[in-house]
Amino acid sequence: MADKKVILVVCGSAAVDADGAALTKFMKKTACVSSFDNTGVVEAVSKIEGAAVVAPEGIAKVFEEDGACAIVELGDVDGAALEAALEVISDAADRRTLIVIASNNGLYFAGLGVNKKAGTVDRSANAADIIATICYVADLPVTADCTGGVLYQILKDPNMKIKEVTKLKEALARMEVALQRDNREPWDKHDCA
């Protein structure tokens, strides 16, 4: 099962700020990009390795089969249909899940790595920016033709990858020191050859 997961919901002109328990809960935890071009989002994001286009009920199956990105294309729905879909989506998500809602009214991010205090970011975005941001946050391989930029303004820590690599290097250095205490080099401990 994938460690970090992404759910992208494409919903046309649905009112994301409509009434409903699931939408209200989602909006409390979001960062929004107000100027967004919704053209070709599903086609672009489906190029990400491990991405699958499914109905809301199929998200859990994608994650069980080690997929990391589930794309839910709702079409041009109303707020009630989005609310119903978001209830199912919330059940499939956990704390290691990034949820993105792409509508004609804006781009909304919630969950993994998102700064919910960012509010509405005054920046324009397109499908390529979604790919770059999703891949950056969820540790997915970036597509070779991606020309987008990571939406750092919506993240809790724009330097999170550098900090993760630094932690790994420090842990590796501690391991090497512990292994060298035995007066042997770390590579002498293994009988690989």
mmCIF file of C-alpha atoms in Angstrom:
data_model
loop_
_atom_site.group_PDB
_atom_site.id
_atom_site.type_symbol
_atom_site.label_atom_id
_atom_site.label_comp_id
_atom_site.label_asym_id
_atom_site.label_seq_id
_atom_site.Cartn_x
_atom_site.Cartn_y
_atom_site.Cartn_z
ATOM 1 C CA MET A 1 0.000 0.000 0.000
ATOM 2 C CA ALA A 2 1.317 3.457 -0.936
ATOM 3 C CA ASP A 3 2.633 5.512 1.962
ATOM 4 C CA LYS A 4 1.406 8.895 0.723
ATOM 5 C CA LYS A 5 -1.775 9.140 -1.313
ATOM 6 C CA VAL A 6 -3.558 11.711 -3.445
ATOM 7 C CA ILE A 7 -7.223 12.104 -4.325
ATOM 8 C CA LEU A 8 -8.042 14.577 -7.087
ATOM 9 C CA VAL A 9 -11.682 15.544 -7.560
ATOM 10 C CA VAL A 10 -12.615 17.384 -10.765
ATOM 11 C CA CYS A 11 -16.083 18.866 -10.433
ATOM 12 C CA GLY A 12 -16.744 21.510 -13.091
ATOM 13 C CA SER A 13 -18.583 24.518 -11.684
ATOM 14 C CA ALA A 14 -19.808 22.921 -8.445
ATOM 15 C CA ALA A 15 -20.016 25.258 -5.468
ATOM 16 C CA VAL A 16 -17.275 23.981 -3.171
ATOM 17 C CA ASP A 17 -18.405 26.318 -0.405
ATOM 18 C CA ALA A 18 -21.976 24.902 -0.444
ATOM 19 C CA ASP A 19 -23.772 23.715 2.683
ATOM 20 C CA GLY A 20 -23.085 20.218 3.922
ATOM 21 C CA ALA A 21 -21.111 18.603 6.724
ATOM 22 C CA ALA A 22 -18.387 17.091 4.506
ATOM 23 C CA LEU A 23 -17.844 20.285 2.480
ATOM 24 C CA THR A 24 -17.831 22.466 5.601
ATOM 25 C CA LYS A 25 -15.245 20.195 7.248
ATOM 26 C CA PHE A 26 -13.161 20.160 4.048
ATOM 27 C CA MET A 27 -13.232 23.960 3.658
ATOM 28 C CA LYS A 28 -11.964 24.455 7.229
ATOM 29 C CA LYS A 29 -8.719 22.687 6.289
ATOM 30 C CA THR A 30 -8.051 24.083 2.814
ATOM 31 C CA ALA A 31 -5.700 26.354 1.004
ATOM 32 C CA CYS A 32 -7.135 27.759 -2.208
ATOM 33 C CA VAL A 33 -5.685 29.021 -5.470
ATOM 34 C CA SER A 34 -8.317 31.401 -6.809
ATOM 35 C CA SER A 35 -7.231 31.727 -10.441
ATOM 36 C CA PHE A 36 -7.291 28.285 -12.002
ATOM 37 C CA ASP A 37 -7.600 26.935 -15.539
ATOM 38 C CA ASN A 38 -9.503 23.641 -15.264
ATOM 39 C CA THR A 39 -8.746 22.574 -18.858
ATOM 40 C CA GLY A 40 -7.300 19.088 -19.344
ATOM 41 C CA VAL A 41 -6.767 18.317 -15.664
ATOM 42 C CA VAL A 42 -7.926 14.679 -15.781
ATOM 43 C CA GLU A 43 -5.851 13.846 -18.876
ATOM 44 C CA ALA A 44 -2.750 15.530 -17.459
ATOM 45 C CA VAL A 45 -2.894 14.026 -13.958
ATOM 46 C CA SER A 46 -3.747 10.549 -15.255
ATOM 47 C CA LYS A 47 -0.219 10.472 -16.778
ATOM 48 C CA ILE A 48 1.265 10.268 -13.262
ATOM 49 C CA GLU A 49 2.592 6.787 -12.497
ATOM 50 C CA GLY A 50 0.060 4.871 -10.390
ATOM 51 C CA ALA A 51 -2.857 7.214 -11.173
ATOM 52 C CA ALA A 52 -6.322 5.817 -11.900
ATOM 53 C CA VAL A 53 -9.607 7.466 -12.865
ATOM 54 C CA VAL A 54 -12.372 6.002 -10.686
ATOM 55 C CA ALA A 55 -15.763 6.704 -9.160
ATOM 56 C CA PRO A 56 -15.719 7.830 -5.508
ATOM 57 C CA GLU A 57 -16.525 4.269 -4.417
ATOM 58 C CA GLY A 58 -13.417 2.937 -6.240
ATOM 59 C CA ILE A 59 -10.844 5.022 -4.363
ATOM 60 C CA ALA A 60 -10.249 2.452 -1.620
ATOM 61 C CA LYS A 61 -9.587 -0.233 -4.242
ATOM 62 C CA VAL A 62 -6.978 1.952 -5.989
ATOM 63 C CA PHE A 63 -5.114 2.375 -2.708
ATOM 64 C CA GLU A 64 -5.412 -1.343 -1.851
ATOM 65 C CA GLU A 65 -3.805 -2.182 -5.196
ATOM 66 C CA ASP A 66 -0.834 0.072 -4.312
ATOM 67 C CA GLY A 67 -1.977 3.004 -6.431
ATOM 68 C CA ALA A 68 -0.976 6.393 -5.108
ATOM 69 C CA CYS A 69 -3.283 8.735 -7.019
ATOM 70 C CA ALA A 70 -7.050 8.407 -7.476
ATOM 71 C CA ILE A 71 -8.797 10.793 -9.865
ATOM 72 C CA VAL A 72 -12.537 11.288 -9.463
ATOM 73 C CA GLU A 73 -14.156 13.037 -12.432
ATOM 74 C CA LEU A 74 -17.610 14.158 -11.366
ATOM 75 C CA GLY A 75 -18.361 16.331 -14.371
ATOM 76 C CA ASP A 76 -20.413 19.502 -14.016
ATOM 77 C CA VAL A 77 -22.289 18.663 -10.811
ATOM 78 C CA ASP A 78 -24.084 20.702 -8.172
ATOM 79 C CA GLY A 79 -23.099 21.200 -4.528
ATOM 80 C CA ALA A 80 -25.251 18.288 -3.313
ATOM 81 C CA ALA A 81 -23.531 15.784 -5.624
ATOM 82 C CA LEU A 82 -20.123 17.098 -4.568
ATOM 83 C CA GLU A 83 -21.158 16.759 -0.903
ATOM 84 C CA ALA A 84 -22.200 13.127 -1.452
ATOM 85 C CA ALA A 85 -18.937 12.323 -3.251
ATOM 86 C CA LEU A 86 -16.850 14.067 -0.579
ATOM 87 C CA GLU A 87 -18.464 11.933 2.151
ATOM 88 C CA VAL A 88 -17.233 8.782 0.389
ATOM 89 C CA ILE A 89 -13.839 10.364 -0.351
ATOM 90 C CA SER A 90 -13.357 11.369 3.301
ATOM 91 C CA ASP A 91 -13.854 7.747 4.353
ATOM 92 C CA ALA A 92 -11.098 6.595 1.961
ATOM 93 C CA ALA A 93 -8.650 9.301 3.085
ATOM 94 C CA ASP A 94 -6.351 9.208 6.097
ATOM 95 C CA ARG A 95 -3.798 11.608 7.568
ATOM 96 C CA ARG A 96 -1.291 10.735 4.810
ATOM 97 C CA THR A 97 -3.680 11.755 2.006
ATOM 98 C CA LEU A 98 -3.668 14.947 -0.044
ATOM 99 C CA ILE A 99 -7.150 15.855 -1.308
ATOM 100 C CA VAL A 100 -7.400 18.288 -4.222
ATOM 101 C CA ILE A 101 -10.658 19.656 -5.599
ATOM 102 C CA ALA A 102 -10.379 21.277 -9.021
ATOM 103 C CA SER A 103 -13.413 23.317 -10.031
ATOM 104 C CA ASN A 104 -14.034 26.224 -12.369
ATOM 105 C CA ASN A 105 -14.252 28.413 -9.246
ATOM 106 C CA GLY A 106 -10.805 27.554 -7.879
ATOM 107 C CA LEU A 107 -8.333 24.898 -6.824
ATOM 108 C CA TYR A 108 -8.622 23.607 -3.243
ATOM 109 C CA PHE A 109 -5.983 21.607 -1.346
ATOM 110 C CA ALA A 110 -6.421 19.870 2.015
ATOM 111 C CA GLY A 111 -4.555 17.230 3.991
ATOM 112 C CA LEU A 112 -0.970 16.062 3.669
ATOM 113 C CA GLY A 113 1.514 18.958 3.762
ATOM 114 C CA VAL A 114 -1.066 21.717 3.231
ATOM 115 C CA ASN A 115 -0.997 24.896 5.281
ATOM 116 C CA LYS A 116 -4.660 25.357 6.140
ATOM 117 C CA LYS A 117 -3.880 28.880 7.353
ATOM 118 C CA ALA A 118 -2.717 29.919 3.878
ATOM 119 C CA GLY A 119 -6.293 30.821 2.927
ATOM 120 C CA THR A 120 -6.656 31.979 -0.665
ATOM 121 C CA VAL A 121 -3.381 32.333 -2.532
ATOM 122 C CA ASP A 122 -3.212 35.061 -5.151
ATOM 123 C CA ARG A 123 -1.576 32.997 -7.873
ATOM 124 C CA SER A 124 -2.754 31.453 -11.109
ATOM 125 C CA ALA A 125 -2.469 27.713 -11.706
ATOM 126 C CA ASN A 126 -3.098 25.135 -14.398
ATOM 127 C CA ALA A 127 -3.035 21.340 -14.813
ATOM 128 C CA ALA A 128 0.780 21.210 -15.015
ATOM 129 C CA ASP A 129 1.016 22.971 -11.629
ATOM 130 C CA ILE A 130 -1.267 20.339 -10.097
ATOM 131 C CA ILE A 131 1.009 17.557 -11.413
ATOM 132 C CA ALA A 132 4.139 19.208 -10.022
ATOM 133 C CA THR A 133 2.533 19.871 -6.626
ATOM 134 C CA ILE A 134 1.012 16.396 -6.289
ATOM 135 C CA CYS A 135 4.289 14.710 -7.208
ATOM 136 C CA TYR A 136 6.272 16.939 -4.835
ATOM 137 C CA VAL A 137 4.004 16.356 -1.837
ATOM 138 C CA ALA A 138 3.276 12.642 -2.363
ATOM 139 C CA ASP A 139 6.780 11.548 -3.484
ATOM 140 C CA LEU A 140 5.604 10.457 -6.929
ATOM 141 C CA PRO A 141 7.750 10.491 -10.091
ATOM 142 C CA VAL A 142 7.179 13.620 -12.161
ATOM 143 C CA THR A 143 6.109 13.076 -15.756
ATOM 144 C CA ALA A 144 8.838 13.835 -18.302
ATOM 145 C CA ASP A 145 6.772 16.502 -20.067
ATOM 146 C CA CYS A 146 5.689 18.382 -16.923
ATOM 147 C CA THR A 147 6.245 22.122 -17.253
ATOM 148 C CA GLY A 148 4.383 23.213 -14.123
ATOM 149 C CA GLY A 149 5.616 24.746 -10.927
ATOM 150 C CA VAL A 150 5.007 23.497 -7.398
ATOM 151 C CA LEU A 151 2.446 25.610 -5.555
ATOM 152 C CA TYR A 152 4.751 26.269 -2.597
ATOM 153 C CA GLN A 153 2.407 28.970 -1.257
ATOM 154 C CA ILE A 154 -0.122 26.361 -0.078
ATOM 155 C CA LEU A 155 2.396 24.125 1.731
ATOM 156 C CA LYS A 156 3.129 24.065 5.463
ATOM 157 C CA ASP A 157 6.846 23.985 4.724
ATOM 158 C CA PRO A 158 8.139 24.769 1.221
ATOM 159 C CA ASN A 159 11.469 23.150 2.158
ATOM 160 C CA MET A 160 10.010 19.862 3.413
ATOM 161 C CA LYS A 161 11.961 17.723 0.909
ATOM 162 C CA ILE A 162 15.304 19.241 1.899
ATOM 163 C CA LYS A 163 14.490 18.596 5.549
ATOM 164 C CA GLU A 164 13.501 14.970 4.820
ATOM 165 C CA VAL A 165 16.781 14.345 2.967
ATOM 166 C CA THR A 166 18.765 15.987 5.780
ATOM 167 C CA LYS A 167 17.091 13.718 8.357
ATOM 168 C CA LEU A 168 17.938 10.654 6.254
ATOM 169 C CA LYS A 169 21.570 11.724 5.901
ATOM 170 C CA GLU A 170 21.840 12.271 9.655
ATOM 171 C CA ALA A 171 20.318 8.842 10.366
ATOM 172 C CA LEU A 172 22.735 7.215 7.918
ATOM 173 C CA ALA A 173 25.690 8.957 9.577
ATOM 174 C CA ARG A 174 24.546 7.734 13.017
ATOM 175 C CA MET A 175 24.227 4.187 11.673
ATOM 176 C CA GLU A 176 27.729 4.286 10.199
ATOM 177 C CA VAL A 177 29.188 5.539 13.493
ATOM 178 C CA ALA A 178 27.429 2.752 15.387
ATOM 179 C CA LEU A 179 28.739 0.132 12.970
ATOM 180 C CA GLN A 180 32.293 1.511 13.065
ATOM 181 C CA ARG A 181 32.452 1.152 16.845
ATOM 182 C CA ASP A 182 33.149 -2.512 16.172
ATOM 183 C CA ASN A 183 36.422 -1.444 14.399
ATOM 184 C CA ARG A 184 35.103 -2.583 11.072
ATOM 185 C CA GLU A 185 33.817 -0.496 8.224
ATOM 186 C CA PRO A 186 30.053 -0.677 7.644
ATOM 187 C CA TRP A 187 30.523 -2.527 4.378
ATOM 188 C CA ASP A 188 32.542 -5.259 6.101
ATOM 189 C CA LYS A 189 29.474 -6.229 8.110
ATOM 190 C CA HIS A 190 27.676 -7.666 5.089
ATOM 191 C CA ASP A 191 28.425 -10.861 3.212
ATOM 192 C CA CYS A 192 26.931 -9.658 -0.031
ATOM 193 C CA ALA A 193 29.844 -10.649 -2.287
#
